[in-house]
Structure formats: structure tokens, C-alpha cells
Short mmCIF file of C-alpha atoms and ligand atoms in Angstrom, two decimals:
data_model
loop_
_atom_site.label_atom_id
_atom_site.label_comp_id
_atom_site.label_asym_id
_atom_site.label_seq_id
_atom_site.Cartn_x
_atom_site.Cartn_y
_atom_site.Cartn_z
CA MET A 1 -15.15 -44.01 -58.81
CA THR A 2 -17.02 -41.62 -61.06
CA SER A 3 -14.88 -42.49 -64.06
CA LEU A 4 -15.40 -46.18 -63.38
CA LEU A 5 -19.14 -45.73 -63.27
CA ALA A 6 -19.01 -43.58 -66.36
CA SER A 7 -17.04 -46.16 -68.30
CA CYS A 8 -19.39 -48.85 -67.16
CA SER A 9 -22.25 -46.75 -68.36
CA VAL A 10 -20.68 -46.48 -71.82
CA LEU A 11 -20.20 -50.22 -71.73
CA HIS A 12 -23.89 -50.52 -71.02
CA GLU A 13 -24.88 -48.54 -74.11
CA PHE A 14 -22.31 -50.42 -76.14
CA SER A 15 -23.77 -53.78 -75.19
CA MET A 16 -27.37 -52.65 -75.73
CA THR A 17 -26.46 -51.14 -79.07
CA SER A 18 -24.67 -54.27 -80.19
CA GLN A 19 -27.88 -56.19 -79.48
CA ILE A 20 -29.79 -53.64 -81.54
CA VAL A 21 -27.32 -54.00 -84.43
CA LYS A 22 -27.49 -57.78 -84.23
CA ASN A 23 -31.29 -57.72 -84.36
CA VAL A 24 -31.29 -55.39 -87.35
CA LEU A 25 -28.70 -57.46 -89.21
CA ASP A 26 -30.76 -60.61 -88.57
CA GLU A 27 -33.83 -58.87 -89.95
CA ALA A 28 -31.88 -57.63 -92.97
CA LYS A 29 -30.62 -61.13 -93.67
CA LYS A 30 -34.17 -62.52 -93.56
CA HIS A 31 -35.10 -60.14 -96.36
CA ASN A 32 -31.87 -60.52 -98.34
CA ALA A 33 -31.21 -56.84 -97.94
CA LYS A 34 -28.06 -55.44 -99.44
CA LYS A 35 -28.13 -52.31 -97.32
CA VAL A 36 -29.83 -50.96 -94.24
CA ALA A 37 -30.95 -47.41 -94.96
CA GLU A 38 -32.55 -46.40 -91.68
CA VAL A 39 -33.13 -47.61 -88.14
CA HIS A 40 -35.80 -46.10 -85.95
CA LEU A 41 -35.42 -46.54 -82.18
CA VAL A 42 -37.60 -45.52 -79.27
CA ILE A 43 -35.71 -45.02 -76.01
CA GLY A 44 -37.47 -44.26 -72.73
CA LYS A 45 -36.15 -41.48 -70.54
CA LEU A 46 -36.17 -43.75 -67.49
CA THR A 47 -33.63 -46.10 -69.03
CA PHE A 48 -29.94 -45.62 -68.37
CA LEU A 49 -29.17 -45.26 -72.04
CA GLY A 50 -27.42 -42.03 -72.95
CA LEU A 51 -28.31 -41.06 -76.50
CA GLU A 52 -24.84 -39.76 -77.34
CA GLN A 53 -23.29 -43.04 -76.21
CA VAL A 54 -25.85 -45.01 -78.21
CA ARG A 55 -25.09 -42.97 -81.34
CA PHE A 56 -21.35 -43.39 -80.84
CA SER A 57 -21.65 -47.14 -80.26
CA TYR A 58 -23.89 -47.44 -83.30
CA LYS A 59 -21.34 -45.75 -85.51
CA VAL A 60 -18.52 -47.97 -84.27
CA LEU A 61 -20.54 -51.17 -84.40
CA THR A 62 -21.96 -50.71 -87.88
CA GLU A 63 -18.66 -49.88 -89.56
CA GLY A 64 -17.84 -52.30 -92.34
CA SER A 65 -21.31 -53.88 -92.30
CA ILE A 66 -24.34 -53.28 -94.51
CA MET A 67 -25.53 -50.94 -91.77
CA GLU A 68 -22.61 -48.56 -92.21
CA ASN A 69 -23.79 -44.97 -92.77
CA SER A 70 -27.41 -45.89 -92.15
CA LYS A 71 -29.56 -43.19 -90.65
CA LEU A 72 -30.25 -43.63 -86.94
CA LEU A 73 -33.48 -42.01 -85.74
CA ILE A 74 -33.97 -41.96 -81.99
CA GLU A 75 -37.32 -40.98 -80.56
CA THR A 76 -37.40 -40.47 -76.78
CA LYS A 77 -40.31 -41.25 -74.51
CA ASP A 78 -41.09 -39.55 -71.23
CA GLY A 79 -41.29 -41.43 -67.98
CA ALA A 80 -44.94 -42.13 -67.18
CA VAL A 81 -46.32 -42.99 -63.76
CA LYS A 82 -49.67 -43.93 -62.29
CA CYS A 83 -50.75 -43.64 -58.66
CA SER A 84 -52.13 -46.81 -57.15
CA SER A 85 -54.22 -44.83 -54.64
CA CYS A 86 -55.78 -41.91 -56.53
CA GLY A 87 -55.21 -42.90 -60.14
CA TYR A 88 -53.08 -39.84 -60.95
CA GLU A 89 -51.22 -40.23 -64.23
CA GLY A 90 -48.33 -38.08 -65.40
CA ASN A 91 -44.58 -37.70 -65.58
CA LEU A 92 -42.31 -38.90 -62.81
CA SER A 93 -42.17 -36.00 -60.33
CA THR A 94 -39.13 -34.54 -58.64
CA LYS A 95 -38.63 -33.15 -55.16
CA ASP A 96 -35.96 -30.71 -54.11
CA ASP A 97 -33.22 -31.86 -51.81
CA PRO A 98 -33.26 -29.28 -48.98
CA LEU A 99 -29.53 -29.49 -48.37
CA TYR A 100 -28.06 -29.57 -51.87
CA HIS A 101 -30.95 -27.83 -53.65
CA MET A 102 -31.26 -30.16 -56.53
CA PRO A 103 -34.33 -31.90 -57.92
CA VAL A 104 -34.41 -35.63 -57.23
CA PRO A 105 -36.94 -38.01 -58.78
CA THR A 106 -39.56 -39.39 -56.41
CA LEU A 107 -42.26 -42.05 -56.45
CA GLN A 108 -44.35 -39.94 -54.10
CA CYS A 109 -47.67 -39.06 -55.74
CA PRO A 110 -47.90 -35.29 -56.38
CA ASN A 111 -51.63 -35.54 -55.83
CA CYS A 112 -52.11 -37.62 -52.68
CA ALA A 113 -50.13 -39.41 -49.97
CA GLY A 114 -49.79 -42.55 -52.10
CA THR A 115 -46.92 -43.80 -54.21
CA VAL A 116 -46.86 -44.13 -57.96
CA ASN A 117 -45.77 -46.99 -60.19
CA ILE A 118 -43.75 -46.54 -63.35
CA ILE A 119 -45.83 -47.45 -66.39
CA GLY A 120 -43.72 -46.02 -69.21
CA GLY A 121 -40.32 -44.67 -70.11
CA ARG A 122 -38.42 -47.94 -69.90
CA GLU A 123 -38.44 -48.73 -73.59
CA CYS A 124 -35.51 -49.72 -75.75
CA LEU A 125 -37.43 -50.47 -78.88
CA ILE A 126 -36.36 -51.09 -82.44
CA LYS A 127 -39.49 -49.61 -83.93
CA SER A 128 -38.79 -50.05 -87.63
CA VAL A 129 -36.06 -50.42 -90.20
CA LYS A 130 -35.73 -49.42 -93.84
CA LEU A 131 -33.96 -52.03 -95.92
CA VAL A 132 -32.67 -51.72 -99.46
CA VAL A 133 -33.29 -55.04 -101.16
CA LYS A 134 -31.97 -56.42 -104.43
CA MET B 1 -51.08 -50.24 -118.11
CA VAL B 2 -51.63 -52.92 -115.55
CA ARG B 3 -51.09 -51.94 -111.96
CA LEU B 4 -50.20 -54.69 -109.62
CA LYS B 5 -51.96 -54.43 -106.33
CA GLU B 6 -49.47 -56.54 -104.50
CA VAL B 7 -45.76 -56.36 -105.00
CA VAL B 8 -44.59 -59.92 -105.02
CA GLU B 9 -41.01 -59.48 -106.05
CA ALA B 10 -38.92 -56.58 -104.99
CA GLU B 11 -37.38 -54.40 -107.64
CA GLU B 12 -33.71 -53.59 -107.79
CA GLY B 13 -32.85 -51.14 -105.04
CA GLU B 14 -36.32 -51.14 -103.60
CA VAL B 15 -36.72 -50.01 -100.03
CA TYR B 16 -38.60 -52.14 -97.56
CA ASP B 17 -40.16 -50.54 -94.53
CA ILE B 18 -40.34 -53.08 -91.77
CA GLU B 19 -42.12 -52.57 -88.47
CA LEU B 20 -40.06 -54.50 -85.96
CA GLU B 21 -41.43 -53.37 -82.60
CA ALA B 22 -38.74 -55.40 -80.84
CA ASP B 23 -38.08 -54.11 -77.33
CA LEU B 24 -34.82 -55.44 -75.95
CA LEU B 25 -35.53 -54.43 -72.36
CA GLU B 26 -39.03 -55.84 -72.60
CA ALA B 27 -37.48 -59.11 -73.79
CA ASN B 28 -35.46 -59.22 -70.57
CA ARG B 29 -38.53 -58.42 -68.48
CA ARG B 30 -40.39 -61.33 -70.09
CA LEU B 31 -37.53 -63.71 -69.26
CA ALA B 32 -37.53 -62.35 -65.71
CA GLU B 33 -41.22 -63.24 -65.43
CA LYS B 34 -40.37 -66.80 -66.49
CA ASN B 35 -37.70 -67.02 -63.79
CA ARG B 36 -40.17 -65.67 -61.26
CA GLU B 37 -42.75 -68.31 -62.20
CA LEU B 38 -40.17 -71.08 -61.99
CA LEU B 39 -39.00 -69.93 -58.55
CA GLN B 40 -42.58 -69.65 -57.32
CA ARG B 41 -43.39 -73.15 -58.56
CA TYR B 42 -40.64 -74.51 -56.32
CA ASP B 43 -41.45 -72.11 -53.49
CA VAL B 44 -38.02 -70.48 -53.60
CA LYS B 45 -37.69 -66.91 -52.36
CA ALA B 46 -35.13 -64.94 -54.35
CA ILE B 47 -33.42 -61.67 -53.48
CA ASP B 48 -31.45 -59.62 -56.02
CA ILE B 49 -28.69 -57.73 -54.19
CA MET B 50 -27.31 -54.71 -56.01
CA GLY B 51 -24.86 -51.96 -55.15
CA ALA B 52 -21.62 -50.27 -56.12
CA ILE B 53 -18.27 -52.04 -56.21
CA GLY B 54 -17.10 -52.81 -52.69
CA SER B 55 -20.22 -51.54 -50.93
CA GLY B 56 -20.52 -54.78 -48.94
CA LYS B 57 -22.80 -57.06 -50.97
CA THR B 58 -20.79 -60.23 -50.37
CA SER B 59 -20.30 -59.37 -46.70
CA LEU B 60 -24.07 -58.95 -46.31
CA ILE B 61 -24.72 -62.28 -48.02
CA GLU B 62 -22.18 -64.02 -45.76
CA LYS B 63 -23.89 -62.63 -42.67
CA MET B 64 -27.34 -63.51 -44.00
CA VAL B 65 -26.26 -67.07 -44.72
CA GLN B 66 -24.84 -67.36 -41.21
CA ALA B 67 -28.05 -66.06 -39.66
CA LEU B 68 -30.51 -67.95 -41.83
CA THR B 69 -28.90 -71.38 -42.23
CA GLY B 70 -31.18 -73.77 -40.39
CA LYS B 71 -34.27 -71.74 -41.20
CA TYR B 72 -33.74 -71.93 -44.95
CA ARG B 73 -31.81 -74.10 -47.36
CA ILE B 74 -29.83 -71.38 -49.10
CA ALA B 75 -28.16 -71.08 -52.47
CA ALA B 76 -26.39 -68.08 -53.94
CA PHE B 77 -25.62 -66.73 -57.39
CA LYS B 78 -22.71 -64.40 -57.82
CA GLY B 79 -22.49 -62.29 -60.94
CA ASP B 80 -18.85 -61.53 -61.54
CA LEU B 81 -16.85 -60.23 -64.42
CA THR B 82 -14.23 -62.96 -64.22
CA THR B 83 -13.26 -64.22 -60.78
CA THR B 84 -14.82 -66.65 -58.30
CA ILE B 85 -13.48 -64.96 -55.16
CA ASP B 86 -16.89 -63.91 -53.87
CA ALA B 87 -18.42 -67.31 -54.59
CA GLU B 88 -15.72 -68.96 -52.49
CA ARG B 89 -16.36 -66.52 -49.66
CA ILE B 90 -20.08 -67.36 -49.67
CA GLU B 91 -19.57 -71.09 -50.15
CA ARG B 92 -17.47 -71.23 -46.96
CA HIS B 93 -20.67 -70.63 -45.00
CA GLY B 94 -22.31 -73.66 -46.51
CA ALA B 95 -24.51 -72.17 -49.23
CA LYS B 96 -24.32 -73.79 -52.64
CA THR B 97 -22.97 -71.07 -54.90
CA VAL B 98 -22.98 -70.68 -58.66
CA THR B 99 -20.76 -68.03 -60.23
CA ILE B 100 -22.28 -66.40 -63.26
CA THR B 101 -19.46 -64.89 -65.24
CA THR B 102 -20.76 -61.96 -67.19
CA GLY B 103 -17.61 -61.41 -69.23
CA LYS B 104 -17.77 -57.83 -70.44
CA GLU B 105 -21.29 -57.17 -69.22
CA CYS B 106 -21.66 -54.88 -66.25
CA HIS B 107 -24.87 -56.48 -64.95
CA LEU B 108 -26.68 -59.77 -64.66
CA ASP B 109 -29.66 -60.33 -66.88
CA ALA B 110 -32.65 -62.63 -66.73
CA ASN B 111 -31.28 -64.90 -69.42
CA LEU B 112 -28.05 -65.59 -67.51
CA VAL B 113 -29.97 -66.15 -64.29
CA GLY B 114 -32.38 -68.49 -66.10
CA LYS B 115 -29.41 -70.57 -67.23
CA ALA B 116 -27.92 -70.62 -63.75
CA LEU B 117 -31.28 -71.75 -62.32
CA GLN B 118 -30.98 -74.89 -64.42
CA ARG B 119 -27.81 -75.74 -62.52
CA LEU B 120 -29.66 -75.87 -59.20
CA ASP B 121 -31.99 -78.50 -57.83
CA LEU B 122 -34.76 -76.10 -56.87
CA LYS B 123 -36.49 -78.74 -54.76
CA GLU B 124 -33.52 -78.59 -52.41
CA ILE B 125 -33.62 -74.82 -51.92
CA ASP B 126 -35.85 -72.32 -50.10
CA LEU B 127 -33.87 -69.12 -50.46
CA LEU B 128 -31.74 -67.82 -53.31
CA LEU B 129 -29.47 -64.82 -52.75
CA ILE B 130 -28.23 -63.24 -55.97
CA GLU B 131 -25.25 -60.90 -55.83
CA ASN B 132 -25.39 -58.66 -58.87
CA VAL B 133 -22.30 -57.16 -60.50
CA GLY B 134 -20.90 -54.20 -58.54
CA ASN B 135 -22.43 -51.27 -60.34
CA LEU B 136 -25.00 -48.66 -59.34
CA ILE B 137 -26.44 -48.04 -62.76
CA CYS B 138 -27.21 -50.83 -65.19
CA PRO B 139 -28.42 -53.65 -62.92
CA ALA B 140 -31.56 -51.65 -62.17
CA GLU B 141 -32.44 -51.85 -65.84
CA PHE B 142 -32.47 -55.65 -65.82
CA PRO B 143 -34.90 -57.32 -63.44
CA LEU B 144 -33.93 -60.96 -62.89
CA GLY B 145 -37.18 -62.40 -61.61
CA ALA B 146 -36.36 -62.10 -57.90
CA ASP B 147 -39.18 -61.38 -55.42
CA GLN B 148 -37.34 -58.48 -53.90
CA ARG B 149 -34.46 -56.23 -54.75
CA ALA B 150 -32.04 -54.99 -52.13
CA VAL B 151 -29.43 -52.28 -52.58
CA VAL B 152 -26.28 -52.00 -50.47
CA VAL B 153 -24.74 -48.53 -50.33
CA SER B 154 -21.88 -47.66 -48.04
CA VAL B 155 -20.94 -44.42 -46.36
CA THR B 156 -17.51 -44.61 -48.00
CA GLU B 157 -19.22 -43.77 -51.28
CA GLY B 158 -19.86 -40.32 -49.87
CA PRO B 159 -22.90 -38.23 -48.95
CA TYR B 160 -24.25 -37.71 -52.47
CA MET B 161 -24.65 -41.35 -53.45
CA VAL B 162 -28.42 -41.49 -53.28
CA ILE B 163 -29.27 -38.15 -54.84
CA LYS B 164 -26.75 -38.71 -57.61
CA HIS B 165 -27.98 -42.20 -58.44
CA PRO B 166 -31.66 -42.14 -57.49
CA PHE B 167 -32.82 -44.62 -60.09
CA ILE B 168 -31.37 -47.74 -58.52
CA PHE B 169 -33.41 -46.93 -55.41
CA ILE B 170 -36.64 -46.58 -57.31
CA ASP B 171 -36.79 -50.35 -57.77
CA ALA B 172 -35.43 -51.26 -54.34
CA ASP B 173 -37.57 -52.95 -51.69
CA VAL B 174 -34.86 -52.80 -49.05
CA VAL B 175 -31.81 -50.55 -48.79
CA ALA B 176 -28.87 -51.29 -46.48
CA ILE B 177 -26.74 -48.28 -45.66
CA ASN B 178 -23.53 -50.06 -44.83
CA LYS B 179 -20.20 -49.42 -43.11
CA MET B 180 -21.92 -47.45 -40.38
CA ASP B 181 -18.74 -47.86 -38.30
CA LEU B 182 -17.01 -45.53 -40.77
CA ALA B 183 -19.71 -42.85 -40.91
CA ASP B 184 -18.03 -40.48 -38.48
CA ALA B 185 -14.62 -40.87 -40.07
CA MET B 186 -16.18 -40.17 -43.47
CA GLY B 187 -18.21 -37.26 -42.13
CA VAL B 188 -21.33 -38.77 -43.62
CA ASP B 189 -24.74 -38.28 -42.04
CA MET B 190 -26.47 -41.67 -42.27
CA LYS B 191 -29.86 -40.19 -41.35
CA LYS B 192 -29.61 -37.88 -44.33
CA LEU B 193 -28.81 -40.83 -46.63
CA ALA B 194 -31.78 -42.72 -45.21
CA SER B 195 -34.11 -39.79 -45.80
CA ASP B 196 -32.72 -39.40 -49.33
CA VAL B 197 -33.76 -42.97 -50.04
CA LYS B 198 -37.19 -42.40 -48.52
CA ARG B 199 -37.75 -39.25 -50.55
CA THR B 200 -37.10 -41.04 -53.81
CA ASN B 201 -38.84 -44.25 -52.82
CA PRO B 202 -41.21 -43.98 -49.83
CA LYS B 203 -41.93 -47.72 -50.03
CA ALA B 204 -38.30 -48.79 -49.55
CA LYS B 205 -37.33 -50.07 -46.12
CA VAL B 206 -33.99 -48.77 -44.89
CA ALA B 207 -31.56 -50.45 -42.49
CA LEU B 208 -28.24 -49.17 -41.16
CA THR B 209 -25.62 -51.92 -41.14
CA ASN B 210 -22.10 -52.94 -40.38
CA CYS B 211 -21.74 -56.05 -42.48
CA ARG B 212 -18.36 -56.84 -40.98
CA SER B 213 -19.58 -57.14 -37.42
CA GLY B 214 -23.11 -58.15 -38.37
CA GLU B 215 -24.75 -55.17 -36.68
CA GLY B 216 -28.03 -54.27 -38.37
CA VAL B 217 -28.14 -57.41 -40.51
CA LYS B 218 -31.14 -58.61 -38.52
CA GLU B 219 -32.98 -55.42 -39.58
CA VAL B 220 -32.24 -56.25 -43.22
CA ILE B 221 -33.52 -59.78 -42.72
CA ASP B 222 -36.68 -58.46 -41.04
CA ALA B 223 -37.20 -55.90 -43.77
CA LEU B 224 -37.00 -58.69 -46.33
CA GLN B 225 -39.53 -60.61 -44.23
CA LEU B 226 -37.25 -63.65 -44.10
N1 LIG C 301 -15.53 -51.09 -42.02
C1 LIG C 301 -16.41 -51.82 -42.69
N2 LIG C 301 -15.99 -52.57 -43.73
C2 LIG C 301 -16.89 -53.30 -44.40
C3 LIG C 301 -18.26 -53.34 -44.04
N3 LIG C 301 -18.91 -54.16 -44.89
C4 LIG C 301 -17.99 -54.62 -45.76
N4 LIG C 301 -16.76 -54.13 -45.45
C5 LIG C 301 -15.47 -54.37 -46.13
O1 LIG C 301 -15.53 -53.74 -47.41
C6 LIG C 301 -14.80 -54.52 -48.35
C7 LIG C 301 -15.71 -54.87 -49.54
O2 LIG C 301 -16.77 -55.69 -49.07
P1 LIG C 301 -17.48 -56.76 -50.00
O3 LIG C 301 -18.51 -57.43 -49.19
O4 LIG C 301 -16.47 -57.59 -50.69
O5 LIG C 301 -18.17 -55.78 -51.05
P2 LIG C 301 -18.92 -56.17 -52.42
O6 LIG C 301 -20.01 -55.17 -52.58
O7 LIG C 301 -19.30 -57.59 -52.41
O8 LIG C 301 -17.77 -55.90 -53.46
P3 LIG C 301 -17.71 -56.36 -55.02
O9 LIG C 301 -18.37 -57.69 -55.11
O10 LIG C 301 -16.27 -56.38 -55.32
O11 LIG C 301 -18.45 -55.28 -55.77
C8 LIG C 301 -14.30 -55.73 -47.62
O12 LIG C 301 -12.99 -55.52 -47.22
C9 LIG C 301 -15.22 -55.84 -46.42
O13 LIG C 301 -14.63 -56.46 -45.31
C10 LIG C 301 -18.68 -52.53 -42.92
O14 LIG C 301 -19.85 -52.47 -42.56
N5 LIG C 301 -17.70 -51.79 -42.29
MG1 LIG C 302 -18.91 -59.03 -53.81
ZN1 LIG C 303 -52.10 -40.42 -55.75
#
């Protein structure tokens, strides 16, 4: 079970990364670029994208293209929440599981009895690219 | 020396810095909004049903179709890697079913659902049940435009399911803890699983079910306000 989920999770990064690569190649084509020098991504911490898997997929997917050996910059963004009752804004909180003693994320507001909504941390953004043109 | 203020033609080997600001997940969320608007225009309620492989999603849909036929005109979408087995199971109960083959993808996305919506006559439907691909991780990342999201977990997945995979529950409106008939045999405390869900998402409504016998399915239907 775990290995199945894990492999599916890699598949997830692979498919997201192939969309990223496709978008960048389209952009490069628009500008008649002969090489892509750098790609700058922003990935939210509340996405299911593992950075190692993204980097690995990127390497595999760009091989043999004008993106090969381009620099991949990944900026991460924290999960941001806002309480609909008291207006509290901050990171997604965690609560300890009393039985297994591990922190588990919660939508419970740390400030009042209300619940929070997620307002950030779900990004998978191609922020910018550096293209070498003729 | 004349300095050009604007570079019109790029020099050999010149580097262009291009701000793209293209968010791939945001693109899906925008398509999901479109689906939502379309469904609302035709007054169709849609439920996205997620959960791990074999947790009981199709069984729940079968029981829901049995219970709700007559009250609603029901259609179903089934996201599947390749086969149409689940679609045939649902269709037997009289709900028009469209299989959405996702190929290699481990989740449905709003684009695929938008295409499938074009295959339905929305005037003829009041309720759309969407079975997502069996997977506890990625589907949460891709809203489809449904009004509500339900998650089916089963006790056979063990006692740590919720605390190990909390994020799928963050977006859930209703959670069915299924295969309650096997809880004792599995040594799984269903109350603990229910409180795990509540701790992560206090807004989620939790029902204990046996989707083979139909026990508890009414609670799911009530929780979904159907
Ligand atoms: N004992 C027991 N078996 C169940 C229950 N619900 C479903 N099952 C059985 O579990 C198996 C899987 O159920 P499905 O409904 O096909 O599960 P699913 O989530 O649709 O599976 P995939 O679509 O393959 O991911 C089937 O053999 C069902 O009969 C339950 O409450 N108790
Ligand atoms: Mg199924
Ligand atoms: Zn608050």
C-alpha cells in the first residue's frame, strides 16, 4: 500500500513537472530561444509536490531538449490560513495526536473556537524563465 | 556613442528574463470554477468522491444511487486508469455513467471533468456523483468544481490512515469511515478515526458505514444534505 501510494506520488510530480516543462518550452519557442538558462518555480508547502521528486522529474524530462542542464530554482511558500470568525492570520497550525504523539495539521483556529480557511501555500507557479536567444 | 533606450533586436546569445507567473494548480482551480458555474446553471448538485484504492467508493455510489433514484435523476462519472468495471457496476443501478480514463494520471482534473460534462444532457440530471481515481494524495490537489467533496476511508487501511494523510481530509465536507463490519477483526477503533478527522477538519461531517450492506449510507446522504 505505502509503496503504491509513494509511486503514485512520484507520478504526480512527474506529471506536474512535465506540464511545467511543456509551458517553458512553449514560452521559449515564442521567443525563438536556443537555450533555456534558468527556470524559477514557486511551490506552496500545502501542495503534494515533493521537491526532490520535482527536481528528479525535471532532470529526466529536460534531457535532450533546449532545457537540458538549465538551472532550476525552487522557492517554497508557507501554508497561510485566515480565520473566518476572528480574522486570525498565520501558518496552518498543528495539534498533537494524544495516542501516537505526533503533530497533525488542523483547521481549528489557534485563537478562537472558529475554523480557518487556507489562503496560501497551494501554488505551483512558474514565476520566471531566463532564455538565451539568438 | 549612441545608447539605445529600447532593445529592439536581441543580440547573439542575449539572455531574456521573462516573468511568466503561470500557476498550473491555479489554472485547474479556474477550470473547476467554470464547471461549478455550469452545474449551477443547470441546477445539478455534484459530489466528488475520493479515497484510497478499494476503500469502497463504488460501493457507496451504488448504494446512494439505489437510495436516491426517484428523488433525483442521477448520473455518475468514474475516473479510472484504464478499465470500465466500476462504470458498469454503477450503470446497473440505472444511473447514466461516463468513464473518464485518465491514462497515466493518478487523479481527475477539472479539464477532464469539463469535457465529460459535455457528454451529458445537464437538463436531464439533478445529481452527479463523481468517483475520483483511487488515491489518497493527489486528488485533493485538483478540485473539479463539485459542490461537496466526500472521502471514503476504510478500516482495512489501518488505524493511522487519517493522521498519516491529513491533507485529503482538509478539503472534505463529508467523510465515510467504511467497512465497519471489519473493524473488530482489524483491531481498529472507529471512534478514534472519527476524532482524527474532526481534529484535522472540525467542519467535516463523519459517518460510519458498511457500504456492502448499506448500513450508515443514510447518514452519508443526510450529511451531504441530499
Ligand atoms: N466487508 C466490507 N467490504 C466492503 C465494504 N465496502 C466495500 N467493500 C468491498 O471492498 C471491495 C472494494 O470496494 P469498491 O467499492 O470497489 O472500492 P473502490 O474504492 O471503488 O475501489 P477502486 O475504485 O478500485 O479504488 C469490494 O469487494 C467491496 O465489496 C464494507 O463496508 N464492508
Ligand atoms: Mg471504484
Ligand atoms: Zn479564530
